[in-house]
CSV table of C-alpha atoms and ligand atoms in Angstrom, one decimal:
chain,number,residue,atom,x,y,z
A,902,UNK,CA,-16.3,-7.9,-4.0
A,903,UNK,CA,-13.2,-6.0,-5.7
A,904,UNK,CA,-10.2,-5.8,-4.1
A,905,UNK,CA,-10.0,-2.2,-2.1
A,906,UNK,CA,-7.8,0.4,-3.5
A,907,UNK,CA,-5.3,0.6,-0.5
A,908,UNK,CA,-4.6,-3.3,-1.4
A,909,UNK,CA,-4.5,-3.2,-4.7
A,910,UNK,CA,-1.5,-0.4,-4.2
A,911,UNK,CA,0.1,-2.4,-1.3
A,912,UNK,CA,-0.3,-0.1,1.4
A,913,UNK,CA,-2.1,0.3,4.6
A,914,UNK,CA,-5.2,2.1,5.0
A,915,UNK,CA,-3.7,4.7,7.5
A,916,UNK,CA,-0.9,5.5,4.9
A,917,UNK,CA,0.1,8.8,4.0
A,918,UNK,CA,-0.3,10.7,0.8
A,919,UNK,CA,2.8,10.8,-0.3
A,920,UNK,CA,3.1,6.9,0.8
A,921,UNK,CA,0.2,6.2,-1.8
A,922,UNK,CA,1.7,8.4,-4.6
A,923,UNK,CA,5.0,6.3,-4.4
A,924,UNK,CA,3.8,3.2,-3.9
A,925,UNK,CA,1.6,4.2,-7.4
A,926,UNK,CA,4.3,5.5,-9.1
A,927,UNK,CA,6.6,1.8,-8.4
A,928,UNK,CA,3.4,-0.2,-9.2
A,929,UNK,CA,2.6,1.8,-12.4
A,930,UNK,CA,6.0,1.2,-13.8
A,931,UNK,CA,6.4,-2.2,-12.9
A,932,UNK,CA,3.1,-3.5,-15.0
A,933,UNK,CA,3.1,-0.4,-17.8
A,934,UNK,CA,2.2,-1.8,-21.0
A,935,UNK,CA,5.7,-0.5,-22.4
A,936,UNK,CA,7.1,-2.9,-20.6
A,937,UNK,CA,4.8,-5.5,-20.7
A,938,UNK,CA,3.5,-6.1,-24.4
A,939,UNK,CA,1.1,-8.5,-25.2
A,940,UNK,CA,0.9,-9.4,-21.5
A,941,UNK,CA,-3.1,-9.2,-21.1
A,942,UNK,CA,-2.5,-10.2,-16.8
A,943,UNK,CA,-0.1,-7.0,-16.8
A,944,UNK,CA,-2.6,-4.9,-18.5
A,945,UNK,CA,-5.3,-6.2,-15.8
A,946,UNK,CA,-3.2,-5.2,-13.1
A,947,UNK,CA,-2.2,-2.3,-14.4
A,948,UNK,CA,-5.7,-1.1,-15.0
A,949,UNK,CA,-6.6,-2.0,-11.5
A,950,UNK,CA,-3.7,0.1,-10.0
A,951,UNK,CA,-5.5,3.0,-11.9
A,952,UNK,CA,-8.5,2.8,-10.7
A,953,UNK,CA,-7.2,2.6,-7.4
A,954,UNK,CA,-5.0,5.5,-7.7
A,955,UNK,CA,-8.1,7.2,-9.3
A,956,UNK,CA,-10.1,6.3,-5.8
A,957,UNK,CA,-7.4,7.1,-3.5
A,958,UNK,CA,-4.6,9.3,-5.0
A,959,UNK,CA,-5.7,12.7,-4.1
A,960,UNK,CA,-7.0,14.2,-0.6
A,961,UNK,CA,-10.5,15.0,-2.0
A,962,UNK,CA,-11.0,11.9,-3.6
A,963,UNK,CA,-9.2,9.9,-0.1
A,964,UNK,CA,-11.5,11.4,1.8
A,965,UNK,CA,-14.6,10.6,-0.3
A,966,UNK,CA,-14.0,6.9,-0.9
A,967,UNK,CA,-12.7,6.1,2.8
A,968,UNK,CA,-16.2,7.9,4.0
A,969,UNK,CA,-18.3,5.9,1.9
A,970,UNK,CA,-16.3,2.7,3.3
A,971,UNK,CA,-17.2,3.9,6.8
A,972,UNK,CA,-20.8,3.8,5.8
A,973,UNK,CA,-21.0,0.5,3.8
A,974,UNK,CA,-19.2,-1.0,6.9
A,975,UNK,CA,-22.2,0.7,9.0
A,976,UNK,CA,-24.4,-0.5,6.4
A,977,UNK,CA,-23.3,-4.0,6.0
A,978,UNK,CA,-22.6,-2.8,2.6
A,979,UNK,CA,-24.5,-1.4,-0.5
A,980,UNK,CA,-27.3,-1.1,1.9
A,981,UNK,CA,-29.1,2.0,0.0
A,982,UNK,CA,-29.8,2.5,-3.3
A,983,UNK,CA,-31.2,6.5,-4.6
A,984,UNK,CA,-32.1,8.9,-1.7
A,985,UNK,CA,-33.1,6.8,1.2
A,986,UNK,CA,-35.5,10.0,2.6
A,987,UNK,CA,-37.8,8.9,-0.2
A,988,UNK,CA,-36.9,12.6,-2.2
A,989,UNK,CA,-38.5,16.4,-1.3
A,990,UNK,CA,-35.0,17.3,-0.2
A,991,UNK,CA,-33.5,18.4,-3.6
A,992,UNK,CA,-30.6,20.4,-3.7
A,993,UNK,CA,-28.3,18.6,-0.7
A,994,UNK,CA,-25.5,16.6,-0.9
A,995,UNK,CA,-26.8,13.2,0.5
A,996,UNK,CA,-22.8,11.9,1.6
A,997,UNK,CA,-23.3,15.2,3.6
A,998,UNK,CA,-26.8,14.3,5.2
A,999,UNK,CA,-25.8,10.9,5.4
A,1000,UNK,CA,-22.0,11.6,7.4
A,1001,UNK,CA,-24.2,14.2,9.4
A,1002,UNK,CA,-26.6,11.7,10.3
A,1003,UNK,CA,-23.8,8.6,10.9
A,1004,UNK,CA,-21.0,10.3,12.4
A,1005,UNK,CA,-17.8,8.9,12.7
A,1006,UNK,CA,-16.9,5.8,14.2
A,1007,UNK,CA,-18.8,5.2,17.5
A,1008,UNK,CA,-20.3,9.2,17.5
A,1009,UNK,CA,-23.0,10.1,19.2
A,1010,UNK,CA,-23.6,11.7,16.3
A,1011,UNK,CA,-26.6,12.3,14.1
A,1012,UNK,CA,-30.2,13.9,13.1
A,1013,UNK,CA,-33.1,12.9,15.3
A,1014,UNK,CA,-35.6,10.1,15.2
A,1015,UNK,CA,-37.7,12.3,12.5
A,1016,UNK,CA,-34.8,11.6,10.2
A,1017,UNK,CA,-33.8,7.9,11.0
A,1018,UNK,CA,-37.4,7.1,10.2
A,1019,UNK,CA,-36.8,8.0,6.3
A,1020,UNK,CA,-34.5,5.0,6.4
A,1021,UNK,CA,-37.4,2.5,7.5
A,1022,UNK,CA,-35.6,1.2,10.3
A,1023,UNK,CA,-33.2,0.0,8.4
A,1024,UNK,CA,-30.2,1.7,10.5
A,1025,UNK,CA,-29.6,1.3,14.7
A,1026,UNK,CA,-29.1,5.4,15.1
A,1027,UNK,CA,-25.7,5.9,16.7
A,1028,UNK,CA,-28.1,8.4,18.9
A,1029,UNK,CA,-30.0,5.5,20.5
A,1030,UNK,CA,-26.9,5.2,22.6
A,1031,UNK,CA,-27.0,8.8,23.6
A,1032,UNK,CA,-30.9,9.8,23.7
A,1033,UNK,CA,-31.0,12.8,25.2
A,1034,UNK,CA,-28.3,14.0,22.9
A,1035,UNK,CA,-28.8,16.1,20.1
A,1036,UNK,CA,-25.4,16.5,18.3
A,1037,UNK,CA,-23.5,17.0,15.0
A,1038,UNK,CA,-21.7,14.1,13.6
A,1039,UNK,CA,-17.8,14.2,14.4
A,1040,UNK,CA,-15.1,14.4,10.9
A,1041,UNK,CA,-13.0,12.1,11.0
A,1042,UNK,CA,-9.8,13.2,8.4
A,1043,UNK,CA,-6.3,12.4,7.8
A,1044,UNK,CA,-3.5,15.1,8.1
A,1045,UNK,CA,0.0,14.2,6.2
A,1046,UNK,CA,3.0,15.4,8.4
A,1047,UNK,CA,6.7,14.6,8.2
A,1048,UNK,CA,8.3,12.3,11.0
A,1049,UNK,CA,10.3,15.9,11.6
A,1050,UNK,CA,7.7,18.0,11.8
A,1051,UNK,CA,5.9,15.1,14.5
A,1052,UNK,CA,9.2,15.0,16.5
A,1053,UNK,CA,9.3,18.8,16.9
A,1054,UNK,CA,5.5,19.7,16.9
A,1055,UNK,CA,3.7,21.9,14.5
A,1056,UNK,CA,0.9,24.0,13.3
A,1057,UNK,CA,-0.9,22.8,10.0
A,1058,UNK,CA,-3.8,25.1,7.9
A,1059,UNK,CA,-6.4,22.5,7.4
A,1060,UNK,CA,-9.4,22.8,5.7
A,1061,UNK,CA,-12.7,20.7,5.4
A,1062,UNK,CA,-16.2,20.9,4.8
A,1063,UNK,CA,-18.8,20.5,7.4
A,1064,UNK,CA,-22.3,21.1,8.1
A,1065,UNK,CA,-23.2,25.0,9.4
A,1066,UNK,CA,-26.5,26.2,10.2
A,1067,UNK,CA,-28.1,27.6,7.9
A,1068,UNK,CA,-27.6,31.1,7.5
A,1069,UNK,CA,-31.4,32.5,6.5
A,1070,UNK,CA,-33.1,30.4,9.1
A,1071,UNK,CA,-30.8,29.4,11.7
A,1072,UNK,CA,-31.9,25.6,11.9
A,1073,UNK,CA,-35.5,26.7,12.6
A,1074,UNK,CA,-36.7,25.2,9.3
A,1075,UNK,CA,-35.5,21.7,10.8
A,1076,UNK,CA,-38.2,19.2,10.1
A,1077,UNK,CA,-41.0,22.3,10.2
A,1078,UNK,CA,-40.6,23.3,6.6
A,1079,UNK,CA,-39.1,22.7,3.4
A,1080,UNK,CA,-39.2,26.4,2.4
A,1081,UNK,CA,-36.0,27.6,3.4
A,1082,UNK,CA,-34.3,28.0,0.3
A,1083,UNK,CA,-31.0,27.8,0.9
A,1084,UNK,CA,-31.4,24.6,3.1
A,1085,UNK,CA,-34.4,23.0,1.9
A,1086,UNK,CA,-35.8,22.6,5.3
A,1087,UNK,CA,-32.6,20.5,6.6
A,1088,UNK,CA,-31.6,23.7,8.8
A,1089,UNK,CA,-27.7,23.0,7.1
A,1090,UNK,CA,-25.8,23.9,4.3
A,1091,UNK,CA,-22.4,22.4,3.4
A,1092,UNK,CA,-19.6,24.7,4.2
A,1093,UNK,CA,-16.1,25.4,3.9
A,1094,UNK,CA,-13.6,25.7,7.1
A,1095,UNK,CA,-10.2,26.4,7.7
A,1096,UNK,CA,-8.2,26.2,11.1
A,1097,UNK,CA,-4.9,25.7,12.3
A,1098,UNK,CA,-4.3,22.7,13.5
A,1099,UNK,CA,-1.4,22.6,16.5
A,1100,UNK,CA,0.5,19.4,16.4
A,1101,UNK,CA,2.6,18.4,19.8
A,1102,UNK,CA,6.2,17.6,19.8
A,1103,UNK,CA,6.8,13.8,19.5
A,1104,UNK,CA,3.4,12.8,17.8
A,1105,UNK,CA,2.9,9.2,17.0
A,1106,UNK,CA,1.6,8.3,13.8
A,1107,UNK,CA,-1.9,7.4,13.9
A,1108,UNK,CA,-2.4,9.8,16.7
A,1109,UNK,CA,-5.8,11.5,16.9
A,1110,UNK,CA,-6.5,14.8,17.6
A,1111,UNK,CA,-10.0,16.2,18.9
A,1112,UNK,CA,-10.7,19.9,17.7
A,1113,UNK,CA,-13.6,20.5,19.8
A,1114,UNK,CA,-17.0,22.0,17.9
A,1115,UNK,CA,-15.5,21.3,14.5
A,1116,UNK,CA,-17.4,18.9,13.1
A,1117,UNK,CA,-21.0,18.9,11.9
A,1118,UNK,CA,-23.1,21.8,12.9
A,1119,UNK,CA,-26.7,20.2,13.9
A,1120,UNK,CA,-29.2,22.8,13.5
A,1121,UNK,CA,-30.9,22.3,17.0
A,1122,UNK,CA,-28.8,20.4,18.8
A,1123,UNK,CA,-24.5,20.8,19.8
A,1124,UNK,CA,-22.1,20.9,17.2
A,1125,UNK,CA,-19.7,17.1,16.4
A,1126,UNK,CA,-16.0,17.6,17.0
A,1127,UNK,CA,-13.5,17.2,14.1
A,1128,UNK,CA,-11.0,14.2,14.7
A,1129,UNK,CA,-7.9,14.6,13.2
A,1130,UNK,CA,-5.7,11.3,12.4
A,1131,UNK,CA,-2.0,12.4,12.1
A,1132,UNK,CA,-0.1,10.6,9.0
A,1133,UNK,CA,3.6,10.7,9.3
A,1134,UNK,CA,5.2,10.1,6.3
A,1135,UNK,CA,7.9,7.9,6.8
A,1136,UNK,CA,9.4,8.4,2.9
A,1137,UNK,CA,10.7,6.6,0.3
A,1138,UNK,CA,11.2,2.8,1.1
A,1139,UNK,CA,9.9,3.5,4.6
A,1140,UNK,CA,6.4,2.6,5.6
A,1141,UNK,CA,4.3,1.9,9.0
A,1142,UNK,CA,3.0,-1.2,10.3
A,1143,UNK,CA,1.3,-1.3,13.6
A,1144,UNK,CA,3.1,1.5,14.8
A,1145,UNK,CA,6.0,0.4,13.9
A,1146,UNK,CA,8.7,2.0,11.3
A,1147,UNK,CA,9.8,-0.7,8.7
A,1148,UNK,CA,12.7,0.5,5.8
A,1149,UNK,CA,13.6,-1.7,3.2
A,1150,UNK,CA,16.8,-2.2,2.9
A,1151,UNK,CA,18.1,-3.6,-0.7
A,1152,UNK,CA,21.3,-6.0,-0.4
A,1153,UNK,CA,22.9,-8.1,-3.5
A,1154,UNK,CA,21.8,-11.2,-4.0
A,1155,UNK,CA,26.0,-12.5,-2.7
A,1156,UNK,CA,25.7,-10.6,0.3
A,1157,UNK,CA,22.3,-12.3,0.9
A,1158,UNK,CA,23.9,-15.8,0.3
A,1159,UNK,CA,27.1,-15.6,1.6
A,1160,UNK,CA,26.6,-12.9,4.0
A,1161,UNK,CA,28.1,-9.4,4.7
A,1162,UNK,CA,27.2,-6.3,5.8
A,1163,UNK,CA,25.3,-3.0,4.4
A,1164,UNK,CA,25.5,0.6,5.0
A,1165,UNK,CA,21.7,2.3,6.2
A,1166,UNK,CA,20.7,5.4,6.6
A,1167,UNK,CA,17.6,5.8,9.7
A,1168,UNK,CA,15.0,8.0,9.8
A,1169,UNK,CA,17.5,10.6,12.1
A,1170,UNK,CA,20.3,10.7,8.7
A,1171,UNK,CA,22.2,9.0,10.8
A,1172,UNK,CA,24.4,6.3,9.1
A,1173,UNK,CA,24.3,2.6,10.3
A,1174,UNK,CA,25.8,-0.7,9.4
A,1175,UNK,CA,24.2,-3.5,9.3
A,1176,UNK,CA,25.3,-7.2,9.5
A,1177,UNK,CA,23.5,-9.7,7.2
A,1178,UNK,CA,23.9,-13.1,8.4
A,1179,UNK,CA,25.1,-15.9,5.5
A,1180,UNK,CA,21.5,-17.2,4.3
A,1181,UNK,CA,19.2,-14.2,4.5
A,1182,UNK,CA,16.3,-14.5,2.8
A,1183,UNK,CA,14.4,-11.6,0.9
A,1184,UNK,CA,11.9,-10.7,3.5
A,1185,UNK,CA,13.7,-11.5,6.8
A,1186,UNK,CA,13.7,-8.8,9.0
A,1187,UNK,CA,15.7,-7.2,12.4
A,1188,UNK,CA,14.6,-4.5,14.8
A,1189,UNK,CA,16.9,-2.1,15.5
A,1190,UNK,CA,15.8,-0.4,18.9
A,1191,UNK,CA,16.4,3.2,19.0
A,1192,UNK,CA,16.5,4.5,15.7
A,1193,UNK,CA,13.0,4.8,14.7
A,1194,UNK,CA,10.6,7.9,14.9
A,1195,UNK,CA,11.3,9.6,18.2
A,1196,UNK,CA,14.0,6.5,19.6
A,1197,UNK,CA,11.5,4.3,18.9
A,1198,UNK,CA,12.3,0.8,17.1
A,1199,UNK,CA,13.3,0.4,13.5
A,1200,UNK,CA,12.3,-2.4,11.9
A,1201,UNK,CA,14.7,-3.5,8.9
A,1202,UNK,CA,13.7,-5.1,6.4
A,1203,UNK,CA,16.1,-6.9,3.3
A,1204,UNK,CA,15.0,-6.7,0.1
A,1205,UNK,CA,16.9,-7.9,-3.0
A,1206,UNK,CA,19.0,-5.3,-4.7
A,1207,UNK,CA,18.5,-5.4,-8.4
A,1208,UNK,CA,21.5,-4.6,-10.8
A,1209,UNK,CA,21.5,-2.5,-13.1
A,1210,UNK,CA,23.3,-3.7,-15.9
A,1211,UNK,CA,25.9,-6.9,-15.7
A,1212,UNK,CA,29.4,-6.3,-16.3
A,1213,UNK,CA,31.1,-8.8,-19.0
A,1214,UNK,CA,32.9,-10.2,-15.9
A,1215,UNK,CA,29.6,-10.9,-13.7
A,1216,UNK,CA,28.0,-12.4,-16.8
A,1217,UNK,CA,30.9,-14.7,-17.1
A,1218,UNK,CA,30.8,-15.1,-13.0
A,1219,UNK,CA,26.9,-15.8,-13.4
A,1220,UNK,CA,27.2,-18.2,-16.0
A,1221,UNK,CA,29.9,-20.0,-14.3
A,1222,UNK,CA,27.4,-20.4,-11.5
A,1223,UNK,CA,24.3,-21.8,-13.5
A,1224,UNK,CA,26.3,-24.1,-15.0
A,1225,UNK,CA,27.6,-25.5,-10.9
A,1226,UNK,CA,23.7,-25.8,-10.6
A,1227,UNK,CA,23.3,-22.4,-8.2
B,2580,LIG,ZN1,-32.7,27.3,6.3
C-alpha cells in the first residue's frame, strides 16, 4: 500500500492546516526539479509530496480523505467496490450514506438493519452495540486554532455538512418508498450548517468538543452529535507530538561540536537561552518545563543551522579543517 499523505509530508495526522501547508511548502522546495535536474529519485518524491498535498492540503479535501480512512480502517480496507445497496438510490452522495450509516469512531451511530442488509453482512453495525437505538452518525472534524486563541478561549464560525431530514417528507419515505424526490426514499438530504463553536480558555490540542444534535439527522430516529477536534497551530518550526510542543531549534554546526549556547524564542515571545553541551548531535533534544502551551513543557529540539553563503575566511577555516581529517 502507498505511503499515506500525512507521512509522505512528515507530519502527524492530528496536524493543523497551516502545519501541513508549511511542511509542503519546505518539502516542495527541497526536491523541486529546479533544483534537482536529472535527479529521477527527486522527481519521484517530489511527485509524491504533490499528491499528498493534493489529498490533504485543503479543509475540504482533509476532511474527505481522512473520512474515507476512517472507513477503510472499518472496512479492513478497499472492502466495497460501486454502490454496496446494489443501486435504486440514484442521486445521493454514497460517503454521505455510508458516514451516516458508520458514524464516527465507536458511534452508536447508523441506519437500521433494513440498510446494513444491502451490505450482505459484510459490516458488524456499530448499532448492534446499541439496539434499541435509532441515531444519526456523529461528525467527527478538525478545527485549526492558534495556541493564543486556546490559552484565552474563543468562539469559531464552523461550517459542515450533515444529514437533515428531508424537507418534503420528513423521513417518512424511509425504507417505505423511493418516491420522494428530493430524497430518493433515504428520508435525508445533504445539507449545509453553520454554528459557532465556543472554545474554553486553556484548550489542549487534540481536545474534543461534543456539540450536541449536530451531527447526522436520522430520519426516524435521534439526531448524532458533531465532535469537534481542536488543532492548535503551534507555527513555524513548532509541531506537536503526543501532546507535547517540540521547536526546532537550528545551531551551527561549531556550536554543535564544540559547544555554546543559543538564543530561543517560546511559544509566550519570551526570549530564552539555551546551553548546548560540547557534542550535540542533530536530533538531541531537552525539555524545558514551563514554557510550552499554557506552562506546559517545551520540548527543544537542535537542528543543524545551514549557512548561507561562506565567507572567504570560513572557506579557508573549512578547508584547513578537511585537510586535519574533521
Ligand atoms: Zn423525502
Amino acid at each position: 500500500m502507498a505511503e499515506g499523505p500525512y507521512r509522505v509530508l512528515g507530519v502527524s495526522s492530528d496536524a493543523s492546516d497551516a502545519e501541513i501547508k508549511r511542511a509542503y511548502r519546505k518539502l516542495a522546495r527541497q526536491y523541486h526539479p529546479d533544483r534537482n535536474p536529472d535527479d529521477a529519485a527527486a522527481e519521484e518524491r517530489f511527485k509524491a509530496i504533490q499528491a499528498a498535498y493534493e489529498a490533504v492540503g485543503s479543509a475540504e479535501a482533509r476532511r474527505e480523505h481522512d473520512q474515507r480512512r476512517r472507513m477503510e480502517d472499518m472496512f479492513g480496507g478497499g472492502g466495497f467496490q460501486g454502490n454496496p445497496f446494489g443501486g435504486g438510490f440514484g442521486g445521493v452522495d454514497l460517503g454521505d450514506i455510508l458516514s451516516q450509516f458508520m458514524g464516527g469512531r465507536g458511534a452508536p451511530g447508523g441506519f437500521d438493519a433494513r440498510f446494513s442488509q444491502g451490505f450482505g453482512g459484510q459490516t458488524q453495525s456499530p448499532a448492534t452495540e446499541h439496539p434499541q437505538s435509532t441515531r444519526g452518525a456523529d461528525i467527527e472534524a478538525g478545527l485549526d486554532i492558534t495556541l493564543e486563541q486556546a490559552s484565552q478561549g474563543t468562539e469559531v464560525r464552523f461550517s459542515h455538512r450533515r444529514m437533515r431530514r428531508c424537507e418534503k417528507c420528513n423521513g417518512s419515505s424511509f425504507g417505505r418508498s423511493r418516491r420522494c424526490a428530493p430524497c430518493s426514499g433515504t428520508g435525508v438530504q445533504t445539507k449545509g450548517s453553520t454554528l459557532t463553536v465556543k472554545v474554553p480558555p486553556n484548550a489542549d490540542h487534540g481536545h474534543q468538543l461534543r456539540l450536541k444534535e449536530m451531527g447526522h439527522e436520522h430520519p426516524e430516529g435521534e439526531p448524532g452529535d458533531l465532535l469537534i477536534t481542536l488543532r492548535l497551530d503551534a507555527q513555524e518550526g513548532r509541531r506537536w507530538e503526543e501532546g507535547r510542543l517540540v521547536q526546532e531549534v537550528s545551531v551551527p554546526v561549531t556550536t554543535l561540536l564544540l559547544g555554546g549556547k543559543v538564543r530561543i524564542s517560546t511559544p509566550a515571545g519570551k526570549r530564552v537561552q539555551i546551553d548546548v553541551p560540547e557534542g550535540t548531535r542533530i536530533g538531541d533534544r531537552r525539555r524545558l518545563q514551563g514554557h510550552g502551551h499554557s506552562g506546559g513543557p517545551l520540548d527543544i529540539e537542535f537542528t543543524l543551522a545551514e549557512p548561507e553563503e561562506l565567507s572567504e575566511s570560513q572557506r579557508r577555516a573549512l578547508e584547513e579543517l578537511r585537510d586535519s581529517g574533521l
